């Protein structure tokens, strides 16, 4: 496995020892530090990177755009709501339970989980179903690594995910009739969940995940539309039947369970043939590119779908 030295923060950015929540040696012998609360929160770490599909060739979207143009309806409907209305959200302490059809169910403390699994940096394209896209350097670990620790039973066929419900900290959860039903829920087929591309992210740009991007733990499935990337996860359940998913329940005619990026299948209200590249040329002119089947990850994932009619499984 190729190793890559993550840039160290300058000494002024290094968090005082006293506030580091966890510290441990990675396989490479480097140290991982995670700060809690306010202040700098860099991973002073050597993160593993793997070449190939795990490192997109495109330029990363500027951090400012990644953290100020968001979808996170628990904080409101506008793209700026997640960054401006999530200040009171507390992603620590935090637990995530892995349960259901597994031999070893466990309720993980988030920092114990981060200490248990080596972190990698993955530069992935993200294509939102609303026809905009970004390229984001995530820090995280493969979902497969966590599932392996739980030992899925033979009867497990799907993985169901659940976001946190905290109306006191999430103003969008007290919304009116147009509100989504909470918790936000998502799901993957077990083989999709086990694919090496499927990531659980705990950071981006080398820092702990900002609240607006799904702190402290969110799913990243780069060949699917962004809404599959459920944020602020508290529960991961292995199940036998296809689990309900938030957007499919809200509007089944427009959002499917699989939601694989597909430029040939238009959304009922807009084309999916091309996408607006955020941070590359502004809202008008430039910054548009053609959308690729499976968001360009077909070599890695097309085999998951065999002869499935991708049109009807939108
Ligand atoms: N997860 C939760 N819990 N709530 C949400 O509203 N929005 C989804 C997804 N995960 C959402 C969520 C959508 S529509 C997208 S495009 C991505 O998060 C956006 O991720 P980003 O804001 O980090 O770019």
Coordinates of C-alpha atoms and ligand atoms in Angstrom, one line a residue:
X1 CA 0.0 0.0 0.0
X2 CA 1.4 3.4 -1.0
X3 CA 1.9 5.8 1.9
X4 CA 1.9 9.5 1.8
X5 CA 2.9 11.9 4.3
X6 CA 0.0 14.3 5.2
X7 CA 1.2 17.9 5.5
X8 CA 1.8 18.7 9.1
X9 CA 0.1 21.8 10.5
X10 CA 2.4 24.7 11.4
X11 CA 3.3 24.8 15.1
X12 CA 0.8 27.5 15.8
X13 CA -2.0 25.2 14.6
X14 CA -1.0 22.2 16.7
X15 CA -3.5 21.7 19.5
X16 CA -2.2 21.7 23.1
X17 CA -1.9 18.1 24.4
X18 CA -4.4 18.7 27.2
X19 CA -7.3 19.0 24.8
X20 CA -6.5 16.1 22.6
X21 CA -9.2 13.6 22.9
X22 CA -7.3 10.6 21.5
X23 CA -3.9 9.9 20.4
X24 CA -2.5 6.8 18.9
X25 CA 0.0 5.3 16.6
X26 CA -1.1 4.5 13.1
X27 CA 0.4 1.6 11.2
X28 CA 3.0 4.0 9.8
X29 CA 4.0 4.9 13.3
X30 CA 2.7 8.4 13.0
X31 CA 0.5 10.1 15.5
X32 CA -3.1 11.0 15.1
X33 CA -4.5 13.9 17.2
X34 CA -8.1 15.0 17.4
X35 CA -9.0 18.1 19.2
X36 CA -12.4 18.7 20.8
X37 CA -14.4 21.8 20.7
X38 CA -13.1 25.1 19.4
X39 CA -9.7 25.7 18.0
X40 CA -7.5 24.0 15.4
X41 CA -8.5 20.5 14.7
X42 CA -5.9 19.2 12.2
X43 CA -5.0 15.6 11.9
X44 CA -1.3 15.8 12.7
X45 CA -1.0 12.5 10.9
X46 CA 0.4 10.5 8.2
X47 CA -2.7 9.3 6.3
X48 CA -2.5 6.4 3.9
X49 CA -3.4 7.1 0.4
X50 CA -4.0 4.6 -2.3
X51 CA -3.6 5.5 -5.9
X52 CA -6.0 4.8 -8.8
X53 CA -9.7 5.4 -8.3
X54 CA -9.2 6.6 -4.7
X55 CA -7.4 9.7 -5.9
X56 CA -9.4 11.7 -8.5
X57 CA -7.4 13.5 -11.1
X58 CA -9.5 16.7 -10.8
X59 CA -8.5 19.7 -8.7
X60 CA -10.1 19.7 -5.2
X61 CA -12.9 22.1 -4.7
X62 CA -11.8 25.1 -2.4
X63 CA -12.4 24.4 1.3
X64 CA -14.6 27.5 1.5
X65 CA -17.0 26.1 -1.1
X66 CA -17.0 22.6 0.5
X67 CA -18.0 24.1 3.9
X68 CA -20.4 26.9 2.8
X69 CA -22.5 25.3 0.0
X70 CA -24.2 22.3 1.7
X71 CA -27.3 20.2 1.9
X72 CA -28.1 19.3 5.4
X73 CA -31.9 19.7 5.9
X74 CA -31.6 19.2 9.7
X75 CA -30.3 22.7 9.7
X76 CA -32.6 24.2 7.1
X77 CA -33.3 24.2 3.3
X78 CA -30.8 26.8 2.1
X79 CA -27.3 26.0 1.0
X80 CA -25.9 28.4 3.6
X81 CA -28.1 27.1 6.5
X82 CA -25.8 24.2 7.5
X83 CA -22.8 26.5 7.9
X84 CA -24.7 29.4 9.6
X85 CA -27.1 27.4 11.8
X86 CA -25.1 24.5 13.1
X87 CA -22.9 26.3 15.6
X88 CA -24.8 24.8 18.6
X89 CA -24.6 21.2 17.3
X90 CA -22.3 19.0 19.5
X91 CA -20.6 16.1 17.7
X92 CA -18.9 15.0 20.9
X93 CA -19.5 12.8 22.9
X94 CA -20.9 10.6 20.2
X95 CA -21.7 6.9 19.8
X96 CA -22.5 4.9 16.7
X97 CA -24.0 1.4 17.1
X98 CA -23.4 -1.4 14.6
X99 CA -26.2 -3.9 15.1
X100 CA -28.8 -6.2 13.5
X101 CA -27.7 -9.3 11.6
X102 CA -24.1 -9.4 12.9
X103 CA -22.2 -11.8 15.2
X104 CA -20.6 -8.9 17.1
X105 CA -22.9 -5.9 17.6
X106 CA -21.2 -3.0 19.3
X107 CA -21.9 0.6 20.4
X108 CA -18.7 2.5 19.4
X109 CA -17.5 5.7 20.9
X110 CA -16.6 7.8 17.9
X111 CA -13.0 8.3 19.1
X112 CA -12.5 4.7 19.9
X113 CA -13.6 3.9 16.4
X114 CA -11.2 6.4 14.9
X115 CA -8.4 4.9 17.0
X116 CA -9.3 1.4 15.9
X117 CA -9.2 1.9 12.1
X118 CA -6.4 3.4 10.0
X119 CA -7.4 6.6 8.3
X120 CA -6.9 7.2 4.6
X121 CA -7.3 10.3 2.5
X122 CA -9.6 9.8 -0.5
X123 CA -10.0 12.5 -3.2
X124 CA -13.5 11.8 -4.6
X125 CA -15.8 13.4 -7.0
X126 CA -19.2 14.1 -5.5
X127 CA -22.2 14.6 -7.8
X128 CA -25.4 15.9 -6.2
X129 CA -28.7 14.9 -7.8
X130 CA -29.4 18.7 -8.2
X131 CA -26.7 18.6 -11.0
X132 CA -23.8 20.3 -9.2
X133 CA -20.6 18.7 -8.2
X134 CA -17.5 19.0 -6.1
X135 CA -14.2 17.2 -5.6
X136 CA -13.5 16.6 -1.9
X137 CA -10.5 15.3 0.0
X138 CA -12.1 13.1 2.6
X139 CA -10.3 11.5 5.6
X140 CA -11.9 8.3 6.8
X141 CA -11.9 4.5 6.6
X142 CA -13.6 2.0 4.4
X143 CA -17.1 1.0 5.6
X144 CA -16.0 -2.6 4.9
X145 CA -13.4 -2.4 7.7
X146 CA -16.1 -1.5 10.3
X147 CA -18.5 -4.1 9.0
X148 CA -15.7 -6.8 9.1
X149 CA -15.3 -6.1 12.8
X150 CA -19.1 -6.7 13.3
X151 CA -19.0 -10.0 11.3
X152 CA -22.2 -9.8 9.2
X153 CA -24.3 -13.0 9.3
X154 CA -25.1 -14.9 6.1
X155 CA -28.7 -13.6 6.2
X156 CA -27.6 -9.9 6.0
X157 CA -28.3 -8.4 2.6
X158 CA -28.6 -4.6 3.2
X159 CA -27.1 -2.0 5.5
X160 CA -29.4 0.6 6.9
X161 CA -28.1 4.0 8.3
X162 CA -29.7 6.5 10.6
X163 CA -28.8 10.1 11.3
X164 CA -29.1 11.7 14.7
X165 CA -32.4 13.4 15.9
X166 CA -31.7 16.4 18.1
X167 CA -34.3 19.1 17.5
X168 CA -32.8 21.3 20.2
X169 CA -29.5 21.5 18.2
X170 CA -30.9 21.1 14.7
X171 CA -33.4 23.9 13.8
X172 CA -34.5 22.2 10.6
X173 CA -35.9 19.3 12.7
X174 CA -38.6 21.5 14.1
X175 CA -39.8 22.5 10.6
X176 CA -43.4 22.5 9.3
X177 CA -45.3 20.3 6.8
X178 CA -42.7 20.6 4.1
X179 CA -40.1 19.1 6.4
X180 CA -38.6 15.7 5.8
X181 CA -39.4 12.9 8.3
X182 CA -36.7 12.4 10.9
X183 CA -34.3 10.7 11.4
X184 CA -32.8 10.9 7.9
X185 CA -32.3 7.3 6.8
X186 CA -30.3 5.7 4.0
X187 CA -29.3 2.3 2.8
X188 CA -27.0 0.3 0.6
X189 CA -27.0 -3.3 -0.6
X190 CA -24.4 -5.2 1.4
X191 CA -22.1 -5.7 -1.7
X192 CA -22.2 -1.9 -2.3
X193 CA -21.4 -1.3 1.3
X194 CA -18.4 -3.7 1.1
X195 CA -17.0 -2.1 -2.1
X196 CA -13.6 -0.6 -1.4
X197 CA -14.7 2.8 -2.6
X198 CA -17.4 3.1 0.1
X199 CA -16.0 5.3 2.8
X200 CA -17.0 6.5 6.3
X201 CA -15.6 10.0 6.6
X202 CA -14.5 11.6 9.8
X203 CA -12.7 14.5 8.3
X204 CA -12.0 16.6 5.2
X205 CA -9.0 18.6 4.1
X206 CA -7.1 17.0 7.0
X207 CA -9.3 18.3 9.7
X208 CA -12.2 16.8 11.7
X209 CA -15.4 17.0 9.8
X210 CA -17.2 20.4 10.2
X211 CA -20.7 20.2 11.6
X212 CA -22.2 21.2 8.2
X213 CA -20.5 18.4 6.4
X214 CA -21.9 15.7 8.7
X215 CA -19.9 15.6 11.9
X216 CA -18.7 13.4 13.4
X217 CA -19.3 10.6 10.9
X218 CA -20.8 10.5 7.4
X219 CA -21.1 8.1 4.5
X220 CA -19.4 8.8 1.1
X221 CA -20.5 6.7 -1.9
X222 CA -18.8 8.4 -4.8
X223 CA -20.6 6.6 -7.7
X224 CA -24.1 7.5 -6.3
X225 CA -25.9 10.8 -6.0
X226 CA -24.9 12.9 -3.0
X227 CA -28.1 12.3 -1.0
X228 CA -26.9 8.7 -0.4
X229 CA -24.1 10.2 1.7
X230 CA -26.0 10.3 5.0
X231 CA -24.5 12.6 7.7
X232 CA -24.1 12.5 11.5
X233 CA -24.7 8.8 11.6
X234 CA -25.7 7.2 14.9
X235 CA -26.9 3.7 13.8
X236 CA -25.8 1.2 11.3
X237 CA -28.0 -1.9 11.0
X238 CA -27.5 -5.0 9.0
X239 CA -30.9 -6.2 7.7
X240 CA -32.4 -8.7 5.4
X241 CA -34.8 -6.5 3.4
X242 CA -34.2 -3.3 1.4
X243 CA -34.5 -0.5 4.0
X244 CA -36.6 2.7 3.5
X245 CA -34.6 5.7 2.5
X246 CA -35.5 9.4 3.2
X247 CA -35.7 10.8 -0.4
X248 CA -37.3 7.7 -1.8
X249 CA -40.0 7.9 0.8
X250 CA -40.5 11.6 0.3
X251 CA -40.8 11.3 -3.5
X252 CA -40.5 7.8 -5.0
X253 CA -41.1 9.1 -8.5
X254 CA -38.0 11.2 -8.4
X255 CA -35.5 9.4 -6.1
X256 CA -34.7 5.7 -6.2
X257 CA -33.0 3.4 -3.7
X258 CA -29.9 2.8 -5.9
X259 CA -29.5 6.4 -7.1
X260 CA -26.4 5.6 -9.2
X261 CA -25.1 8.6 -11.1
X262 CA -26.5 8.2 -14.7
X263 CA -26.3 10.9 -17.3
X264 CA -28.7 9.0 -19.5
X265 CA -31.6 9.1 -17.0
X266 CA -32.9 12.5 -16.5
X267 CA -34.5 13.7 -13.3
X268 CA -38.2 14.2 -14.0
X269 CA -37.6 18.0 -13.6
X270 CA -34.1 18.5 -15.1
X271 CA -31.4 16.9 -17.2
X272 CA -28.6 14.9 -15.6
X273 CA -26.4 15.0 -18.7
X274 CA -24.1 17.7 -17.3
X275 CA -23.2 19.3 -14.0
X276 CA -22.2 22.7 -12.6
X277 CA -18.7 22.4 -11.1
X278 CA -18.8 24.3 -7.8
X279 CA -15.8 26.7 -7.4
X280 CA -14.7 26.4 -11.0
X281 CA -16.0 29.4 -13.0
X282 CA -18.9 30.6 -10.9
X283 CA -22.6 30.2 -11.4
X284 CA -22.7 31.5 -15.0
X285 CA -20.4 30.5 -17.9
X286 CA -17.5 28.0 -17.4
X287 CA -17.5 25.4 -14.7
X288 CA -19.8 22.9 -16.5
X289 CA -18.8 19.5 -17.5
X290 CA -20.5 16.3 -18.8
X291 CA -21.7 13.9 -16.2
X292 CA -20.1 10.4 -16.4
X293 CA -21.9 7.1 -15.9
X294 CA -21.4 6.0 -12.2
X295 CA -19.7 9.4 -11.8
X296 CA -16.6 8.0 -13.5
X297 CA -16.3 5.0 -11.2
X298 CA -17.8 2.4 -13.6
X299 CA -14.6 0.3 -13.7
X300 CA -14.9 -0.3 -10.0
X301 CA -18.7 -0.7 -9.6
X302 CA -20.5 -1.5 -12.9
X303 CA -20.1 -5.2 -12.0
X304 CA -22.2 -4.8 -8.9
X305 CA -25.3 -4.3 -11.1
X306 CA -24.8 -7.0 -13.8
X307 CA -27.8 -6.9 -16.1
X308 CA -29.9 -4.8 -13.9
X309 CA -31.9 -2.2 -15.9
X310 CA -30.3 0.9 -14.5
X311 CA -33.2 3.0 -15.9
X312 CA -35.9 1.4 -13.9
X313 CA -33.7 1.2 -10.8
X314 CA -32.9 5.0 -10.9
Ligands
LIG1 N1 -27.6 13.7 5.4 C1 -28.5 14.2 6.3 N2 -28.6 13.6 7.5 N3 -29.4 15.2 6.0 C2 -29.4 15.8 4.7 O1 -30.2 16.7 4.5 N4 -28.3 15.8 2.5 C3 -27.7 14.9 1.5 C4 -26.4 14.3 2.0 N5 -26.6 13.8 3.3 C5 -28.4 15.3 3.8 C6 -27.5 14.3 4.2 C7 -27.5 15.6 0.2 S1 -28.9 15.9 -0.7 C8 -26.2 15.8 -0.3 S2 -25.9 16.4 -1.9 C9 -25.0 15.7 0.6 O2 -25.4 15.2 1.9 C10 -24.3 17.0 0.7 O3 -23.1 16.9 1.4 P1 -22.1 18.2 1.6 O4 -23.0 19.2 2.2 O5 -21.1 17.7 2.6 O6 -21.6 18.5 0.3

